[in-house]
Structure formats: structure tokens, C-alpha cells
Amino acid sequence: MRVILAPMQGVLDPFVRQLLTEVNDYDLCITEFVRVVDQFLPEKVFYRLCPELKNQGFTSSGTPVRVQLLGQHPECLGMRFKKSCKNMLMSKMNMTAVFTMWHELNSGYVI
């Protein structure tokens, strides 16, 4: 069984994630939503929400952290996903699978 630390808006910030992953054995952490609009967001938005990206997407205790994207513009979501994967070494997910998942959920996905 996998134990995932779920996002809680306004509660589970990077400091709390670090603290909880040091004292508990989580398999994965997921950030709060990053709202992707029809404009390209700068990387600082992602680093502010998930400073673990500077550590290749891991907490200091070695727990992987994934950024959760939410938006209605598949092109912008896809561009952000592709740039995140390239620059932040986060995923090997196939872009076709991402768009299929987006169309099925019509909301967002995690990278």
C-alpha cells in the first residue's frame, strides 16, 4: 500500500511537507493546485509553491514531490508540463497520455 501526503490548501506548505516527511514514511507528496491560465506562468510561481523542485523534486528526507496543475487550456497545460519535465526532471509521462487524461477528467493532472 502506498501512502501519499495529499494537498491541503493553505495548510500543507513546503515547511509542513518537510516536517511531515522527516517524521513519517510517505511514498509521495502532492502540492496544492497551480492554476494554469492562458498565459505562460514564470518558473518562480512553481518554485514558490514547490521549492523541492530545486532538489530535483524531492524533500530533504528523499520523499518525491509532484506539482498539481489545474486549468482549462490544454495547450498551456501541455506547454507547462513539457517545460517542467525538461527543466525540472520530473516525469517521463507521454504527452498523448496527458492530453487523454485531461480530456477524460476535464480539469487537471499531476506532474
JSON list of C-alpha atoms in Angstrom, two decimals, residues 64-105:
[
{"chain": "A", "resi": 64, "resn": "PRO", "atom": "CA", "xyz": [9.25, 12.72, -4.07]},
{"chain": "A", "resi": 65, "resn": "VAL", "atom": "CA", "xyz": [7.01, 15.77, -4.53]},
{"chain": "A", "resi": 66, "resn": "ARG", "atom": "CA", "xyz": [4.79, 16.33, -7.57]},
{"chain": "A", "resi": 67, "resn": "VAL", "atom": "CA", "xyz": [3.24, 19.59, -8.73]},
{"chain": "A", "resi": 68, "resn": "GLN", "atom": "CA", "xyz": [-0.50, 19.53, -9.35]},
{"chain": "A", "resi": 69, "resn": "LEU", "atom": "CA", "xyz": [-1.70, 21.55, -12.36]},
{"chain": "A", "resi": 70, "resn": "LEU", "atom": "CA", "xyz": [-5.25, 22.77, -12.91]},
{"chain": "A", "resi": 71, "resn": "GLY", "atom": "CA", "xyz": [-6.58, 24.59, -15.94]},
{"chain": "A", "resi": 72, "resn": "GLN", "atom": "CA", "xyz": [-8.94, 24.66, -18.88]},
{"chain": "A", "resi": 73, "resn": "HIS", "atom": "CA", "xyz": [-6.44, 25.33, -21.64]},
{"chain": "A", "resi": 74, "resn": "PRO", "atom": "CA", "xyz": [-4.86, 22.05, -22.79]},
{"chain": "A", "resi": 75, "resn": "GLU", "atom": "CA", "xyz": [-2.23, 23.86, -24.86]},
{"chain": "A", "resi": 76, "resn": "CYS", "atom": "CA", "xyz": [-0.98, 25.84, -21.85]},
{"chain": "A", "resi": 77, "resn": "LEU", "atom": "CA", "xyz": [-1.12, 22.77, -19.62]},
{"chain": "A", "resi": 78, "resn": "GLY", "atom": "CA", "xyz": [0.85, 20.82, -22.19]},
{"chain": "A", "resi": 79, "resn": "MET", "atom": "CA", "xyz": [3.46, 23.56, -22.60]},
{"chain": "A", "resi": 80, "resn": "ARG", "atom": "CA", "xyz": [3.89, 23.84, -18.82]},
{"chain": "A", "resi": 81, "resn": "PHE", "atom": "CA", "xyz": [4.13, 20.05, -18.49]},
{"chain": "A", "resi": 82, "resn": "LYS", "atom": "CA", "xyz": [6.73, 19.83, -21.24]},
{"chain": "A", "resi": 83, "resn": "LYS", "atom": "CA", "xyz": [8.81, 22.68, -19.81]},
{"chain": "A", "resi": 84, "resn": "SER", "atom": "CA", "xyz": [8.55, 21.26, -16.29]},
{"chain": "A", "resi": 85, "resn": "CYS", "atom": "CA", "xyz": [9.69, 17.85, -17.44]},
{"chain": "A", "resi": 86, "resn": "LYS", "atom": "CA", "xyz": [12.60, 19.32, -19.38]},
{"chain": "A", "resi": 87, "resn": "ASN", "atom": "CA", "xyz": [13.82, 21.80, -16.77]},
{"chain": "A", "resi": 88, "resn": "MET", "atom": "CA", "xyz": [12.81, 20.14, -13.53]},
{"chain": "A", "resi": 89, "resn": "LEU", "atom": "CA", "xyz": [13.40, 16.46, -14.36]},
{"chain": "A", "resi": 90, "resn": "MET", "atom": "CA", "xyz": [10.00, 15.49, -13.01]},
{"chain": "A", "resi": 91, "resn": "SER", "atom": "CA", "xyz": [8.38, 12.91, -15.27]},
{"chain": "A", "resi": 92, "resn": "LYS", "atom": "CA", "xyz": [8.65, 10.62, -18.27]},
{"chain": "A", "resi": 93, "resn": "MET", "atom": "CA", "xyz": [4.93, 10.68, -18.97]},
{"chain": "A", "resi": 94, "resn": "ASN", "atom": "CA", "xyz": [3.89, 10.55, -22.62]},
{"chain": "A", "resi": 95, "resn": "MET", "atom": "CA", "xyz": [2.22, 13.78, -23.78]},
{"chain": "A", "resi": 96, "resn": "THR", "atom": "CA", "xyz": [-0.51, 11.80, -25.55]},
{"chain": "A", "resi": 97, "resn": "ALA", "atom": "CA", "xyz": [-1.42, 10.20, -22.24]},
{"chain": "A", "resi": 98, "resn": "VAL", "atom": "CA", "xyz": [-1.52, 13.63, -20.61]},
{"chain": "A", "resi": 99, "resn": "PHE", "atom": "CA", "xyz": [-4.00, 15.04, -23.11]},
{"chain": "A", "resi": 100, "resn": "THR", "atom": "CA", "xyz": [-6.09, 11.86, -22.96]},
{"chain": "A", "resi": 101, "resn": "MET", "atom": "CA", "xyz": [-6.19, 12.16, -19.18]},
{"chain": "A", "resi": 102, "resn": "TRP", "atom": "CA", "xyz": [-7.02, 15.87, -19.38]},
{"chain": "A", "resi": 103, "resn": "HIS", "atom": "CA", "xyz": [-9.91, 15.24, -21.74]},
{"chain": "A", "resi": 104, "resn": "GLU", "atom": "CA", "xyz": [-11.24, 12.44, -19.54]},
{"chain": "A", "resi": 105, "resn": "LEU", "atom": "CA", "xyz": [-11.04, 14.47, -16.33]}
]
